[in-house]
Structures are given as C-alpha cells and as structure tokens.
Coordinates of C-alpha atoms in Angstrom, one line a residue:
M113 CA -34.3 5.2 -7.9
Q114 CA -34.6 3.4 -4.8
K115 CA -31.6 2.8 -2.6
K116 CA -30.6 -0.6 -1.0
I117 CA -30.2 -0.1 2.9
L118 CA -28.6 -3.1 4.4
P119 CA -29.0 -2.6 8.6
H120 CA -27.7 -1.0 10.5
G121 CA -23.4 -1.2 10.8
M122 CA -23.2 -3.3 7.4
N123 CA -21.2 -0.6 6.0
T124 CA -18.5 -1.5 8.0
L125 CA -18.4 -5.3 7.6
F126 CA -18.8 -4.4 4.1
D127 CA -16.1 -1.7 3.2
N128 CA -18.8 0.7 1.6
R129 CA -19.1 -1.4 -1.1
Q130 CA -22.9 -1.5 -1.3
Q131 CA -24.3 -1.1 -4.6
P132 CA -27.9 1.1 -5.7
I133 CA -30.3 -1.1 -6.3
D134 CA -33.3 -0.8 -9.4
S135 CA -36.9 -0.1 -9.1
Q136 CA -38.8 -4.1 -8.9
E137 CA -39.7 -3.9 -12.6
D138 CA -35.9 -3.7 -13.6
R139 CA -35.0 -5.8 -10.7
N140 CA -37.6 -8.6 -12.1
R141 CA -36.3 -8.5 -15.7
K142 CA -32.6 -8.7 -14.7
N143 CA -33.7 -12.1 -12.3
L144 CA -31.1 -14.9 -12.8
P145 CA -32.6 -18.9 -12.9
R146 CA -31.1 -20.5 -9.7
V147 CA -28.9 -22.9 -12.0
A148 CA -27.1 -19.9 -13.5
L149 CA -26.8 -18.1 -10.0
L150 CA -25.2 -21.5 -8.6
S151 CA -22.9 -21.7 -11.6
L152 CA -21.3 -18.3 -10.6
L153 CA -20.9 -18.8 -7.2
A154 CA -19.0 -22.3 -8.7
A155 CA -16.9 -20.4 -11.0
G156 CA -16.0 -17.4 -8.5
A157 CA -14.3 -15.9 -11.0
S158 CA -16.7 -15.8 -14.3
A159 CA -17.7 -12.0 -16.3
I160 CA -20.3 -11.0 -15.5
P161 CA -21.5 -6.7 -16.8
G162 CA -21.9 -5.2 -14.0
A163 CA -24.7 -2.8 -14.6
A164 CA -26.7 -5.3 -16.0
M165 CA -26.2 -7.9 -13.0
A166 CA -25.8 -6.0 -10.5
D167 CA -28.5 -7.6 -8.1
I168 CA -30.6 -11.1 -8.3
T169 CA -32.5 -13.0 -6.4
S170 CA -32.2 -16.7 -5.6
N171 CA -35.3 -18.4 -3.0
G172 CA -36.5 -14.8 -2.0
S173 CA -33.5 -13.2 -1.3
D174 CA -31.6 -10.3 -2.6
I175 CA -27.9 -11.0 -4.0
T176 CA -25.7 -8.5 -4.5
I177 CA -23.3 -8.9 -7.2
Y178 CA -20.0 -6.3 -6.3
G179 CA -16.0 -6.3 -7.7
K180 CA -12.9 -3.9 -8.4
I181 CA -11.3 -4.7 -11.0
R182 CA -7.5 -3.1 -11.1
S183 CA -4.1 -3.9 -13.4
S184 CA -1.0 -1.7 -14.0
W185 CA 2.0 -1.8 -16.0
D186 CA 5.5 -1.7 -13.9
Y187 CA 8.4 -0.7 -15.0
V188 CA 10.7 -1.7 -12.6
T189 CA 14.7 -1.0 -11.7
Y190 CA 16.9 -3.1 -9.0
D191 CA 20.5 -1.8 -8.2
Q192 CA 23.1 -4.3 -8.4
A193 CA 26.3 -5.3 -7.1
S194 CA 29.4 -2.7 -8.4
G195 CA 30.3 -3.0 -12.1
V196 CA 27.2 -5.1 -12.6
D197 CA 24.6 -3.2 -14.9
D198 CA 20.9 -3.0 -13.2
V199 CA 17.9 -5.3 -13.5
D200 CA 14.4 -4.4 -15.0
D201 CA 11.1 -5.8 -14.9
D202 CA 8.3 -4.6 -17.5
T203 CA 5.4 -6.4 -16.9
A204 CA 2.1 -6.0 -16.5
V205 CA 1.1 -7.3 -12.5
F206 CA -3.5 -8.0 -12.3
R207 CA -3.7 -6.1 -8.9
S208 CA -5.7 -7.6 -6.5
S209 CA -8.7 -7.4 -8.4
Y210 CA -12.2 -8.9 -6.7
L211 CA -15.4 -11.1 -7.7
G212 CA -17.9 -11.2 -4.8
F213 CA -21.7 -12.3 -3.5
K214 CA -23.3 -11.2 -0.2
G215 CA -26.7 -10.5 0.9
T216 CA -28.7 -10.3 3.9
E217 CA -31.7 -12.0 5.1
A218 CA -33.7 -10.2 7.9
L219 CA -34.4 -12.9 11.1
T220 CA -36.7 -10.5 13.2
S221 CA -36.6 -7.7 13.3
D222 CA -34.0 -6.4 15.0
L223 CA -31.7 -9.5 14.1
A224 CA -30.6 -10.2 10.0
G225 CA -28.3 -13.2 8.9
I226 CA -25.3 -11.9 7.0
W227 CA -22.9 -13.5 3.8
Q228 CA -20.7 -13.1 2.3
V229 CA -18.5 -14.9 -1.3
E230 CA -15.2 -12.8 -2.5
T231 CA -12.7 -14.1 -5.0
H232 CA -9.4 -12.8 -6.3
L233 CA -9.6 -12.8 -9.7
H234 CA -6.2 -13.7 -12.1
T235 CA -5.8 -13.3 -15.4
D236 CA -2.7 -15.4 -15.3
K237 CA -3.1 -19.3 -14.1
N238 CA -6.8 -18.6 -13.9
V239 CA -6.8 -20.0 -10.2
V240 CA -10.1 -19.2 -7.7
Q241 CA -8.7 -18.2 -4.2
L242 CA -11.3 -16.5 -1.5
R243 CA -11.2 -12.9 -0.4
N244 CA -13.2 -12.4 2.4
T245 CA -16.4 -15.4 2.9
F246 CA -18.3 -15.8 5.6
V247 CA -21.3 -15.8 7.4
G248 CA -22.8 -14.9 10.9
L249 CA -25.5 -12.5 12.4
E250 CA -26.0 -8.6 12.9
H251 CA -28.1 -7.2 15.5
D252 CA -29.6 -3.7 15.7
K253 CA -28.4 -3.1 19.5
W254 CA -25.7 -5.7 20.0
G255 CA -23.4 -5.1 16.6
E256 CA -22.5 -8.3 14.9
I257 CA -20.3 -11.5 15.2
I258 CA -19.4 -13.6 11.9
F259 CA -17.1 -16.7 11.5
G260 CA -15.3 -17.7 7.7
K261 CA -12.3 -15.8 6.2
H262 CA -11.6 -12.0 6.9
D263 CA -9.3 -9.0 7.4
T264 CA -8.2 -9.3 10.4
P265 CA -9.4 -6.5 12.9
Y266 CA -5.4 -4.6 12.7
R267 CA -5.0 -4.5 9.3
M268 CA -8.7 -3.6 8.4
N269 CA -7.7 -0.7 11.7
T270 CA -5.7 1.1 8.9
N271 CA -6.2 0.0 5.1
K272 CA -9.0 3.6 4.4
L273 CA -5.8 5.8 5.3
D274 CA -3.5 3.8 2.5
I275 CA -4.1 6.4 -0.6
F276 CA -1.5 4.4 -2.4
R277 CA -3.7 1.2 -1.4
D278 CA -3.3 -1.7 -3.2
T279 CA -0.7 -0.1 -5.6
I280 CA 3.5 -0.2 -6.3
A281 CA 2.8 2.6 -3.6
D282 CA 0.5 0.8 -1.2
N283 CA 2.2 1.7 2.6
N284 CA 2.8 -2.6 3.4
N285 CA 5.7 -2.2 2.1
I286 CA 6.7 -1.2 5.0
M287 CA 4.3 -1.4 7.7
G288 CA 2.8 -5.0 8.6
T289 CA 6.1 -6.0 6.5
H290 CA 9.3 -7.0 8.7
L291 CA 12.4 -9.5 7.4
V292 CA 13.2 -12.8 8.4
S293 CA 16.2 -14.8 6.6
N294 CA 15.5 -16.3 3.7
D295 CA 16.2 -20.6 2.8
I296 CA 15.5 -19.9 -1.1
D297 CA 18.1 -23.8 -1.8
G298 CA 16.3 -25.4 0.8
D299 CA 18.7 -27.0 2.2
G300 CA 17.4 -26.3 5.9
N301 CA 20.3 -23.0 5.9
A302 CA 19.4 -19.1 5.8
D303 CA 22.1 -18.7 2.9
K304 CA 24.1 -15.7 2.3
S305 CA 24.9 -13.1 0.7
E306 CA 28.3 -11.8 -1.4
I307 CA 28.4 -9.4 2.0
G308 CA 28.5 -12.4 4.2
V309 CA 25.0 -12.2 5.8
D310 CA 21.8 -13.7 5.9
V311 CA 19.7 -12.4 2.6
M312 CA 16.3 -11.5 4.6
L313 CA 13.3 -11.2 2.5
P314 CA 9.8 -9.1 3.4
K315 CA 7.4 -11.2 5.3
R316 CA 3.8 -9.5 5.5
N317 CA 3.0 -11.2 9.2
F318 CA 0.8 -7.9 9.7
D319 CA -0.7 -7.7 6.6
E320 CA -3.4 -10.5 7.2
R321 CA -6.5 -11.6 6.1
A322 CA -7.6 -15.1 8.5
S323 CA -9.0 -18.2 7.3
N324 CA -10.5 -19.8 9.9
L325 CA -11.7 -16.5 11.4
V326 CA -14.3 -15.7 14.4
M327 CA -14.8 -11.7 14.7
Y328 CA -17.2 -9.8 17.3
Q329 CA -18.0 -5.9 16.0
T330 CA -19.9 -3.7 18.1
P331 CA -22.2 -1.2 16.9
K332 CA -21.0 2.6 16.6
F333 CA -21.3 4.5 19.2
H334 CA -21.1 8.7 18.6
G335 CA -18.0 7.2 16.1
L336 CA -16.4 4.5 18.5
Q337 CA -16.8 0.8 17.4
G338 CA -14.2 -2.0 19.0
L339 CA -14.0 -5.5 17.1
I340 CA -11.8 -8.3 18.7
A341 CA -11.1 -11.6 16.4
R342 CA -9.2 -14.9 17.0
E343 CA -8.7 -17.2 14.5
S344 CA -7.5 -21.1 15.2
F345 CA -5.3 -24.2 13.3
S346 CA -6.8 -27.4 13.2
Q347 CA -2.9 -28.9 14.5
P348 CA -3.6 -30.3 18.6
E349 CA -1.4 -29.2 20.7
D350 CA 1.9 -30.8 21.3
D351 CA 3.8 -31.8 24.0
S352 CA 5.2 -28.4 24.9
D353 CA 1.3 -26.7 25.6
D354 CA 1.9 -24.2 23.3
E355 CA -0.9 -23.1 20.9
Y356 CA -1.8 -22.7 17.7
E357 CA -3.4 -19.8 17.2
G358 CA -4.0 -15.4 16.7
F359 CA -5.7 -13.1 18.3
S360 CA -6.4 -9.0 16.4
G361 CA -8.3 -6.4 18.4
S362 CA -8.7 -2.8 17.1
V363 CA -10.9 0.4 18.8
T364 CA -11.8 3.1 16.2
Y365 CA -13.3 7.0 16.4
D366 CA -14.5 7.6 13.0
R367 CA -16.3 10.4 13.0
K368 CA -15.9 12.6 10.0
P369 CA -13.3 15.0 9.5
Y370 CA -11.5 13.1 12.2
Y371 CA -9.8 9.6 12.3
A372 CA -8.5 7.8 14.9
A373 CA -7.5 3.6 15.8
V374 CA -5.2 1.6 17.7
A375 CA -5.2 -2.3 17.1
Y376 CA -2.4 -5.2 18.0
E377 CA -2.0 -8.2 17.2
M378 CA -0.8 -11.6 18.5
W379 CA 0.4 -15.0 16.2
E380 CA 1.9 -17.9 18.7
G381 CA 2.7 -21.4 17.6
D382 CA 3.2 -22.5 13.5
G383 CA -0.7 -20.8 12.6
N384 CA 0.0 -17.4 11.0
R385 CA 2.0 -18.5 7.4
N386 CA 5.1 -16.6 7.9
A387 CA 5.6 -17.3 11.0
T388 CA 8.8 -19.5 12.2
G389 CA 9.4 -21.9 14.8
R390 CA 7.4 -21.9 17.7
D391 CA 7.9 -19.2 18.5
K392 CA 5.5 -15.9 18.8
V393 CA 4.7 -12.4 16.9
D394 CA 2.8 -9.2 18.7
A395 CA 2.0 -6.3 17.3
W396 CA 0.6 -3.4 17.9
N397 CA 0.1 0.4 15.8
F398 CA -1.9 3.6 16.2
A399 CA -3.3 5.6 13.0
A400 CA -5.0 8.8 12.7
G401 CA -6.2 11.1 9.3
Y402 CA -8.1 14.0 9.4
T403 CA -9.7 15.2 5.9
F404 CA -11.1 19.0 5.2
G405 CA -11.3 20.8 2.0
N406 CA -11.6 24.8 0.8
R407 CA -11.9 26.4 -2.5
F408 CA -8.7 25.5 -3.5
G409 CA -10.1 21.6 -3.3
K410 CA -9.9 19.0 -0.8
S411 CA -7.1 17.2 0.9
K412 CA -6.5 14.3 3.4
I413 CA -3.2 13.5 5.6
C414 CA -3.0 10.4 7.7
F415 CA -0.1 9.3 10.0
I416 CA 1.1 5.5 10.8
Y417 CA 2.9 3.9 14.0
E418 CA 3.6 0.5 14.7
D419 CA 6.0 -1.3 16.3
I420 CA 6.4 -5.3 15.4
D421 CA 8.2 -7.8 17.7
H422 CA 9.1 -11.3 17.5
G423 CA 10.5 -13.1 19.6
E424 CA 14.1 -14.6 21.2
Q425 CA 14.2 -16.8 18.5
N426 CA 14.1 -14.3 15.6
S427 CA 14.8 -10.3 16.9
T428 CA 15.6 -9.4 13.5
M429 CA 11.8 -9.8 13.1
S430 CA 11.6 -7.1 15.7
R431 CA 11.3 -3.3 14.3
S432 CA 9.3 -0.2 14.5
A433 CA 8.0 2.3 11.8
F434 CA 5.7 4.6 10.5
W435 CA 4.4 5.9 7.5
T436 CA 3.0 9.3 6.7
G437 CA 0.4 10.3 3.6
F438 CA -0.8 13.2 1.9
S439 CA -3.5 14.0 -0.6
H440 CA -5.1 17.0 -2.6
R441 CA -7.8 16.1 -4.4
I442 CA -8.6 19.6 -7.2
G443 CA -11.9 18.2 -9.9
A444 CA -11.5 15.5 -10.9
N445 CA -7.3 15.4 -10.4
E446 CA -5.8 14.2 -7.2
F447 CA -2.4 14.4 -6.1
K448 CA -0.1 12.3 -4.1
I449 CA 2.9 11.8 -1.9
A450 CA 3.8 9.4 1.0
Y451 CA 6.2 8.3 3.0
A452 CA 7.3 5.6 5.4
A453 CA 10.8 4.4 7.6
A454 CA 11.1 1.2 9.1
D455 CA 13.7 1.4 11.6
D456 CA 17.2 -1.0 12.5
S457 CA 15.8 -4.1 14.1
E458 CA 16.2 -5.2 17.0
A459 CA 19.4 -7.8 16.1
S460 CA 22.1 -7.7 18.4
T461 CA 25.0 -10.0 16.1
R462 CA 25.3 -9.5 12.6
A463 CA 28.2 -11.8 10.7
V464 CA 29.1 -8.3 8.6
G465 CA 28.7 -4.9 10.0
G466 CA 25.7 -4.5 13.2
N467 CA 21.8 -4.5 12.3
D468 CA 21.7 -1.7 9.7
D469 CA 18.6 -3.1 8.3
G470 CA 16.1 -0.4 8.0
A471 CA 14.8 1.8 4.9
D472 CA 12.5 4.7 3.7
N473 CA 9.7 4.0 1.0
L474 CA 9.2 7.1 -0.9
S475 CA 6.2 7.6 -3.1
I476 CA 4.8 9.9 -5.4
G477 CA 1.3 9.7 -7.7
I478 CA -0.7 11.4 -9.6
E479 CA -5.0 9.8 -10.7
H480 CA -7.0 10.6 -12.4
H481 CA -10.9 9.9 -11.5
F482 CA -13.3 9.4 -14.7
S483 CA -16.0 8.4 -12.4
K484 CA -16.5 7.6 -8.9
R485 CA -15.8 3.5 -10.4
T486 CA -13.3 4.3 -12.7
R487 CA -10.2 5.9 -12.3
V488 CA -6.3 5.2 -13.7
Y489 CA -3.2 6.6 -12.2
A490 CA 0.7 7.0 -12.4
I491 CA 3.2 6.7 -9.3
Y492 CA 6.9 6.9 -8.5
T493 CA 7.9 4.8 -6.0
H494 CA 11.3 4.5 -4.6
M495 CA 12.8 2.1 -1.8
D496 CA 15.7 3.0 -0.1
N497 CA 18.1 -0.3 1.5
D498 CA 20.2 -0.3 4.5
E499 CA 23.3 -2.0 3.9
H500 CA 21.5 -5.5 5.4
A501 CA 17.6 -4.8 4.8
N502 CA 15.9 -6.0 1.6
Y503 CA 12.2 -4.3 1.5
G504 CA 10.4 -4.5 -1.0
L505 CA 7.9 -3.1 -3.4
F506 CA 4.0 -4.4 -3.4
K507 CA 3.4 -6.4 -6.7
Q508 CA 0.3 -9.1 -5.8
D509 CA 0.1 -10.7 -8.7
N510 CA -1.0 -14.1 -10.4
T511 CA 2.2 -15.8 -8.6
W512 CA 1.2 -15.3 -5.2
L513 CA -1.4 -17.8 -5.2
G514 CA 1.6 -20.4 -4.5
A515 CA 3.6 -18.4 -2.6
S516 CA 3.6 -20.1 1.5
T517 CA 6.0 -17.4 2.7
G518 CA 4.7 -14.2 1.1
I519 CA 7.9 -12.6 -0.9
N520 CA 6.3 -13.6 -4.0
S521 CA 3.7 -10.3 -3.1
F522 CA 6.6 -8.5 -3.5
Y523 CA 9.4 -7.2 -6.3
A524 CA 12.0 -8.2 -3.9
H525 CA 16.2 -9.7 -4.2
T526 CA 16.5 -12.9 -3.4
G527 CA 20.0 -13.1 -3.2
A528 CA 21.3 -9.8 -2.1
N529 CA 20.6 -7.1 1.1
G530 CA 21.1 -3.3 0.8
K531 CA 20.0 -2.7 -2.8
N532 CA 17.5 -0.4 -3.7
I533 CA 14.2 -1.2 -5.8
D534 CA 12.7 2.0 -8.5
S535 CA 9.7 1.5 -10.4
I536 CA 7.4 3.6 -12.4
S537 CA 3.3 1.9 -11.8
L538 CA 0.9 3.3 -15.1
G539 CA -2.4 1.8 -13.9
I540 CA -6.5 1.8 -13.8
S541 CA -8.9 0.6 -11.9
H542 CA -13.0 -0.1 -12.3
G543 CA -16.0 -0.8 -10.1
F544 CA -18.6 -2.4 -10.0

C-alpha cells in the first residue's frame, strides 16, 4: 500500500490527519460520481463509511475525507449555597466532532494549491457549523498562506501539549479563558450574586478559531517555524479611529523529544466575539514539552504559562495562569494527570471581599487505546473556584452553536460565584 505524501509543510497545517491512500485499482473502484461528491460537500454532516470513502477523485484531483467522532457521558455536580442541595447534571455530550474534506493541486514543481472544508458534527440540532475551512498556496521554500477560517497561531501554539484535549478536562477550562461580568436578564446591567458582586462567567477570548483570517506559515528550519495571522472585520472604522481587528503570531521549536513555543495575540474593537465595548485585550503564552521513554513505557511532561491583559475598562479580565500535565503510556493504557491555576485578576475594587477570583483545576484520567483510531477514557476533574470566581468545565456541546458569548462551552454557574464543580466523564473517540 502506498502512502499519500502531501507537499512539504502540509503536515503542520493539516494537523497530521493525512490518511493512507489505496492502490490505483482500489481507488478507481471507490470513486464517487461528481454529483454525489457535491451533495456530500453541501450536506457536510452526512454519514460516511470511513474506510470505503477515505479518498475520492473529482475533476482529476484527489480529495481526502477525514474526521473524528467524539462523545462522552458526563456526571457533573455543582456546589450550592449553604442549606441548599447540590445540583447534579447527568448528560451525554457530542464533543468537538467533525467531518472534513481536503485536497491539493500541484501548480508547478514547487508550488501547490491547498484547500480544506471542515464542519462540526452535532447530533441534537442537526446544524452545520464550519471549523477550519480555507484556500491557499504552499511553496516548498517560501512556506504557505491561507485565507478563510482557522485556529489562530496562539491557539495552535499549545494544542499539541494538552493531554486532555477536547474532553471535560481540556486545559481551556482555565488556559485561554478568563472572567467577565454577566448580564443574564438582559437589562444592560451586570447581575449580582447573593454575595453582592457581579456574577462572573468564563469567556474563551484566547481559544479562537478566527472567521476572516489570513495566515502565513514559514517552512520548518531545523524544527523552528513561525506563524502570523490577521483577522479583519466588515465593520468600518468610526470617528474614534479604533479599528476592529485581531493579530496573532507564534514561534515554535518542534524537534523530538523537545517542544517549545511562544505566542502573542491581540484583539481590539468589537471584533472578537467575547470582547466588550471598544477595549483592547491581548495575551501571550509560553509552552514547553518533553517526551521520553524507557522499558516501562512512554512519558510526556508539559507546561504552559499565560498572561491575559485587558484595558482599563475591564480590569477584572486581566490575569495570569499556568497549566502542567503528565502522561505515561504502558502498552495500550495511558495514565494522565494535569493541574491548572488561575491567579486573582487585577481588579482593584469589588462590592464585597476584594479580588479573590482565582481558581484551581485538577484532573486525573485513564485512557485505553484499542487502535490508533479508537480509544475510550475515564476522567475525574475538580474545579475549585475562589470566592468571586466562576470558572467552568469544558462542555462544547450542541448549545455552543447558539452561544454568542462562549458561556455555553462550559458547565458553569450562571447565578453565583465561588462554587466548586466536580465531574466524572466516560468517553469514546474514533477517527477516520
């Protein structure tokens, strides 16, 4: 069996999801009519037998179909006020599942056209929402440029280190997330909790997939690589001369067994879906990872530090945080533990009690790999919120589609601060 080799540099952009390609005879047997292909692209979330339709041809171009289906059952317990029974949430979640189509066309000996269409899969509302979807050019020596919707360099900077990625213990429970005041009743004023301070809700300002993005990625040079991206918005500038825009950039060193990276991201105006007013918000992070193995198995240790800074209008959003994780795999079983902590924000005043709004998140889990494509897992995670904090646990379920603020991405309180959250999650993941 021959393996499909994409042009130089495509591995990074396509997140290492290339699939093996069958012989020419098998491929011809599996080809679909062009009309059927167009129907699949329009439907996005149609059911597709992975092995039988991994690669198809349209108009002389090879198209790879890929995806991942992830689901979990989550039992979540929320602390309540004194004398009130805790609230339990027993639910099934379809987690960040996706279906994608991608391809490449050789334009010259060293230049290729690249494209990708990728959609979320949601079992409840049967709604299609685009993920990383773009078109661009890739050159062997000069790197690649894409236009469309894609993870920002800041987000990509730490994705590969998250040992609990796309589970209830995802490191974005704290990393890339910070707190803002909430207006639940829509009266234009932040609601108050029973202790007299603004109800705080988690916002994923720095876990972004930008919709109107142009991104340039350099070739790798001895493991070093740079990315820079800009997101622009259709709203024109106003009299304040304050543009609606975002910038993101990173420099990574990825050469086994070492990984190190630094990234910076900035949003201003109302462009970012979670920003408020015309205030500027920016952040930087540093990430490092090391993989090592011996006769007892293979281990991975990771560390991330992050600092988010908001302008004067919303100083409660400014905070620093760190996350560290360790995993060890023996045979088909992998054991994991991770800890994250958010410091108190830079808020100088509060109605009650000062700025005690940090949090700690501890997660432990075990994962069994049936194959490279199929795994099951069990996770316990605990979020310990300080008195005025309200960080949550990653959900990313179907309700996220309608969330303009990002709160529905989390299991979190909507009417009280300082409440702890515990969860047991049992899940399965299958890639094709």
